[in-house]
Coordinates of C-alpha atoms and ligand atoms in Angstrom, one line a residue:
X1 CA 6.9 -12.9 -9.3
X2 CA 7.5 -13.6 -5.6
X3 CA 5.4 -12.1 -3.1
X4 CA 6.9 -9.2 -1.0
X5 CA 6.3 -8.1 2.5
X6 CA 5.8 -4.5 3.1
X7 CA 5.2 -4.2 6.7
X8 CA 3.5 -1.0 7.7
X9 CA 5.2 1.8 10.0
X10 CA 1.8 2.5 11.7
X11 CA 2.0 -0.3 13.9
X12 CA 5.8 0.6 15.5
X13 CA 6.5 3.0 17.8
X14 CA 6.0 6.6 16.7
X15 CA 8.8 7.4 18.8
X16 CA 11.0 6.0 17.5
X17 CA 10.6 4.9 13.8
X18 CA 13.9 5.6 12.4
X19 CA 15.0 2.7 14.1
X20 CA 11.8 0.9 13.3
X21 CA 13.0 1.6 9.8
X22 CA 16.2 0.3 10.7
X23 CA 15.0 -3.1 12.1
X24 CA 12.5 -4.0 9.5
X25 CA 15.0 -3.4 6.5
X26 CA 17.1 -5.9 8.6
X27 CA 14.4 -8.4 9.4
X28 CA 13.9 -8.6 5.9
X29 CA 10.9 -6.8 4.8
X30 CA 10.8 -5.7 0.9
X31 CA 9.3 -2.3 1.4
X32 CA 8.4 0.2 4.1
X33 CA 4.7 1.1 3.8
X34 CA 4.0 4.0 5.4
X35 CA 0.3 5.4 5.8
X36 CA -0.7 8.5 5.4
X37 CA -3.7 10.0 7.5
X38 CA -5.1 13.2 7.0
X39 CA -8.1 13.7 9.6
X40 CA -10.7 13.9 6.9
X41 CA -10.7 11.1 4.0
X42 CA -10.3 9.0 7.3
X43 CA -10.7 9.7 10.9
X44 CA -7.2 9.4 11.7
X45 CA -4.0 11.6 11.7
X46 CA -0.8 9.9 11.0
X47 CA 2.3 11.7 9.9
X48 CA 3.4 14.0 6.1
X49 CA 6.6 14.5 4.2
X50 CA 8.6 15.8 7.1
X51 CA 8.3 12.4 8.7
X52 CA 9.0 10.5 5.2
X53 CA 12.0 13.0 4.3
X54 CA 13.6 12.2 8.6
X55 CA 13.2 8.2 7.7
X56 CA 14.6 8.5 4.2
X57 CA 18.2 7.7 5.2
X58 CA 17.4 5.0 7.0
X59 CA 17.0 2.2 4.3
X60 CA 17.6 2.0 1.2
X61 CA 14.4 0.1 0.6
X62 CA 11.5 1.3 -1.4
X63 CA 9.2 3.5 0.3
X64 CA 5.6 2.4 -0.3
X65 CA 3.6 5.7 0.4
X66 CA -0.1 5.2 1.4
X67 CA -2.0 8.7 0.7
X68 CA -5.2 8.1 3.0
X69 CA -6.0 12.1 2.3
X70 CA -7.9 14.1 0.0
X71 CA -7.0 16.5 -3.0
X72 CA -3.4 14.9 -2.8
X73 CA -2.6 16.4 -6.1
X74 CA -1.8 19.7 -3.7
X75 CA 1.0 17.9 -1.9
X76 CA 1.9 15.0 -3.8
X77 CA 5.0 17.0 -5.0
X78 CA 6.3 17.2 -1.6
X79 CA 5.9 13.3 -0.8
X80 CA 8.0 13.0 -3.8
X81 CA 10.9 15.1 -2.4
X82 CA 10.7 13.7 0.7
X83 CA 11.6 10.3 -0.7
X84 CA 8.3 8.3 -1.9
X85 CA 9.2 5.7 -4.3
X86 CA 5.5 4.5 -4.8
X87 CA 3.0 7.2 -4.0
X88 CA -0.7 5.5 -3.8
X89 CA -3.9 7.4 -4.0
X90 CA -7.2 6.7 -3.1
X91 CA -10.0 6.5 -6.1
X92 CA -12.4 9.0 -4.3
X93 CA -9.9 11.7 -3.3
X94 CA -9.3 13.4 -6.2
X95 CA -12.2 14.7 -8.8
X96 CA -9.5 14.0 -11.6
X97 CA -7.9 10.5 -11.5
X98 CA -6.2 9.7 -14.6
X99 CA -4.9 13.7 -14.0
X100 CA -3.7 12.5 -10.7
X101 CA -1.8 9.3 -11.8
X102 CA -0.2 11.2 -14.4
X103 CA 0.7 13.8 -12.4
X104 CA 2.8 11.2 -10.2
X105 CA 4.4 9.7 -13.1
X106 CA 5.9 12.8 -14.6
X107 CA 7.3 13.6 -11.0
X108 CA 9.1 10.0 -11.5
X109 CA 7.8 8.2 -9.2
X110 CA 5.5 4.6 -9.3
X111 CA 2.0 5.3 -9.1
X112 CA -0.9 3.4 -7.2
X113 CA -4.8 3.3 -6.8
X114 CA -6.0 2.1 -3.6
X115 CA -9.7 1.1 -3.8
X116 CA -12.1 0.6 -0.4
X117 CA -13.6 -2.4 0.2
X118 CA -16.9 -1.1 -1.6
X119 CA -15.2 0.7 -4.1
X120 CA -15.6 -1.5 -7.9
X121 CA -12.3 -3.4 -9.4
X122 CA -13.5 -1.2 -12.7
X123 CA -12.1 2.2 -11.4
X124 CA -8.8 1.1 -13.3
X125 CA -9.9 0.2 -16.4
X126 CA -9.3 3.4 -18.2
X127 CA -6.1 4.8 -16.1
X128 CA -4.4 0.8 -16.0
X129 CA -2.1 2.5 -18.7
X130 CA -0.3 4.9 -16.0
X131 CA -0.8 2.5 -12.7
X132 CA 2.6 0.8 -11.4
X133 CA 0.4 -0.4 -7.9
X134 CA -3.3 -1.6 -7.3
X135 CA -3.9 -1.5 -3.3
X136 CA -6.9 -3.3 -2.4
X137 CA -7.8 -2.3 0.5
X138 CA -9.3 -5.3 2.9
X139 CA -10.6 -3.4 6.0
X140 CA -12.0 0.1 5.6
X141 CA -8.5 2.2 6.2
X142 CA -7.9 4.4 8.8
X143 CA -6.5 1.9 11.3
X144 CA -4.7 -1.0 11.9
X145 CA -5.3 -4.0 13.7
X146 CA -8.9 -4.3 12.5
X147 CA -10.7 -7.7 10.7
X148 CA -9.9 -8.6 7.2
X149 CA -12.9 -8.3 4.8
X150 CA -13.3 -11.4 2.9
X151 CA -15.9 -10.4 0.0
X152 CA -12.2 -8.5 -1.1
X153 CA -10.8 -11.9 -2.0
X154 CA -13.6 -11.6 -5.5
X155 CA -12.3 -8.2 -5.9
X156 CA -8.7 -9.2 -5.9
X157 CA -9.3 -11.9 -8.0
X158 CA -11.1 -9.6 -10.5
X159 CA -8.1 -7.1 -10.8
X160 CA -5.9 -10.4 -11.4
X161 CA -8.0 -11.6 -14.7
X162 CA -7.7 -7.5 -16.0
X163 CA -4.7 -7.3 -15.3
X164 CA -3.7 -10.3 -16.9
X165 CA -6.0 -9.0 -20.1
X166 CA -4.9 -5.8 -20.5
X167 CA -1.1 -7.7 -20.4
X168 CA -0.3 -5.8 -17.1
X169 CA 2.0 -8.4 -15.7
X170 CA 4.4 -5.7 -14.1
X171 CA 2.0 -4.2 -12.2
X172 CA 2.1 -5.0 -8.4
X173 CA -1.1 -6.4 -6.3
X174 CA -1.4 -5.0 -3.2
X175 CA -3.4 -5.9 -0.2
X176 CA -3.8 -4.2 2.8
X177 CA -5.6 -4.7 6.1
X178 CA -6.3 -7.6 8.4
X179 CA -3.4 -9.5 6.9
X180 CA -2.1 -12.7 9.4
X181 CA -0.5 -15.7 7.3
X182 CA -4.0 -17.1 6.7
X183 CA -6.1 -14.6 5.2
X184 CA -2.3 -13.6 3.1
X185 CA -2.6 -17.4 1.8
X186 CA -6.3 -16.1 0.5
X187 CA -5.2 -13.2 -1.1
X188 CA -1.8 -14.8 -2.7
X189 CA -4.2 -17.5 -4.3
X190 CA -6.7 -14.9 -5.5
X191 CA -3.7 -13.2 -7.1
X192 CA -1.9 -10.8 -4.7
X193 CA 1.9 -10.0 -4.7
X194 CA 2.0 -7.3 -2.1
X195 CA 1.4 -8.3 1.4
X196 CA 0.8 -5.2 3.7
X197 CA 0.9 -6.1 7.4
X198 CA 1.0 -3.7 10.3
X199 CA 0.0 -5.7 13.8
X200 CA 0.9 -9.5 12.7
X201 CA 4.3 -8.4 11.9
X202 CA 4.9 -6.0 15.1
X203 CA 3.0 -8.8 17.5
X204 CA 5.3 -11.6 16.3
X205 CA 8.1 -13.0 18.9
X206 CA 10.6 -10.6 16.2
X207 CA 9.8 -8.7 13.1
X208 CA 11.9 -11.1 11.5
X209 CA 9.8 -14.4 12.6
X210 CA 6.7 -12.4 11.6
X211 CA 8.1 -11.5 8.2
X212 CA 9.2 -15.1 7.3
X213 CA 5.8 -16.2 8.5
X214 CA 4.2 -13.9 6.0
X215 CA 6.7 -14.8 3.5
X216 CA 5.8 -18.7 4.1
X217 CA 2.6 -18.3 2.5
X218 CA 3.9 -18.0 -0.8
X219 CA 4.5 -22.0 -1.1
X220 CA 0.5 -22.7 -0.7
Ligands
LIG1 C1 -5.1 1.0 7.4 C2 -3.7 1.0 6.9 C3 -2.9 -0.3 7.0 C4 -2.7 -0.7 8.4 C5 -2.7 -2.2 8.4 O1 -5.7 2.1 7.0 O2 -3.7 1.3 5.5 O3 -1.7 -0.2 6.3 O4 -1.5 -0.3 9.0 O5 -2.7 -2.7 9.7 P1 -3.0 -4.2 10.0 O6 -2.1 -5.0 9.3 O7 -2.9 -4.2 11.5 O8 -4.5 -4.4 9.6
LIG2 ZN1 -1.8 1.2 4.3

């Protein structure tokens, strides 16, 4: 499987992101991610379904929706209507996982688990069954632009050899955080197929030379 790019939304210019949108589909990218902040699970505030459901039109490319909130089973409905292709969750925002995950696939949509940078690669082992997306999350979310954590490049690894075990070759890798075209070489090698990356790509000369510089990494 080739690596895609899903540049994150969080790093463009909130007013304007429909054209932000617009660019990165052009530029390339594979996926929108778009982070979700609620205030509480982190100390940030970012945007909710009204947001997603103004974008929606603007590319046909996947949304890749980052839920950095907790209880999201009260309004994961809602990110689903307002066009969510892949709704993630965080392990420790919900008391009832695998209830969680399911509850995403019967709205028919992909379903992800982020874990934090101290949270164990063994929080999938018995919901793997319903997950289309593991995010590992390499800085502690809540903002962008901060240092990649590199004891996540075991953790990546690990989720690589179970996934590969429990013959989950469909299911995407994800990384998230920190992510400039040397620590995405890391990750790639340790088995990631997602590249998340807010500041690298929106600090490039273009999105489009930050994309392909991403998308470089693959041949290492
Ligand atoms: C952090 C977010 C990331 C963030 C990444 O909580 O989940 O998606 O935008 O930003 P960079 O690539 O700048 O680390
Ligand atoms: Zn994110």
């Amino acid at each position: 499987m080739n690596t895609m790019i899903a540049p994150s939304i969080l790093s463009g210019d909130f007013s304007k992101l429909g054209k932000t949108v617009e660019d990165l589909t052009r530029a390339g990218a594979d996926m929108i991610h778009i982070d979700v902040m609620d205030g509480h699970f982190v100390p940030n505030l970012t945007i909710g379904p009204a947001v997603i459901a103004a974008l929606r039109p603007y590319t046909t490319l996947p949304f890749d929706v980052h839920l950095m909130i907790e209880q999201p089973e009260l309004s994961i409905a809602d990110y689903h209507k307002a066009g969510a292709d892949i709704l993630t969750v965080h392990a420790e925002t919900t008391h009832h996982l695998q209830r969680m995950l399911k509850q995403i696939k019967d709205l028919g949509a992909k379903a992800g688990l982020a874990l934090n940078p101290a949270t164990p690669p063994d929080m999938m082992d018995y919901v793997h069954d319903l997950l289309d997306l593991v995010l590992v999350m390499t800085v502690n979310p809540g903002f962008g632009g901060q240092a990649f954590i590199p004891s996540t490049l075991h953790k990546i690894h690990t989720i690589r050899e179970k996934m590969n075990s429990f013959g989950d070759h469909h299911v995407l890798l994800e990384v998230d955080g920190g992510i400039v075209p040397e620590t995405a070489a890391l990750c790639v090698q340790a088995g990631a197929n997602v590249l998340v990356a807010g500041s690298y790509v929106f600090r490039a000369s273009s999105l489009e030379e930050g994309i392909q510089a991403l998308q470089g990494v693959q041949a290492h």
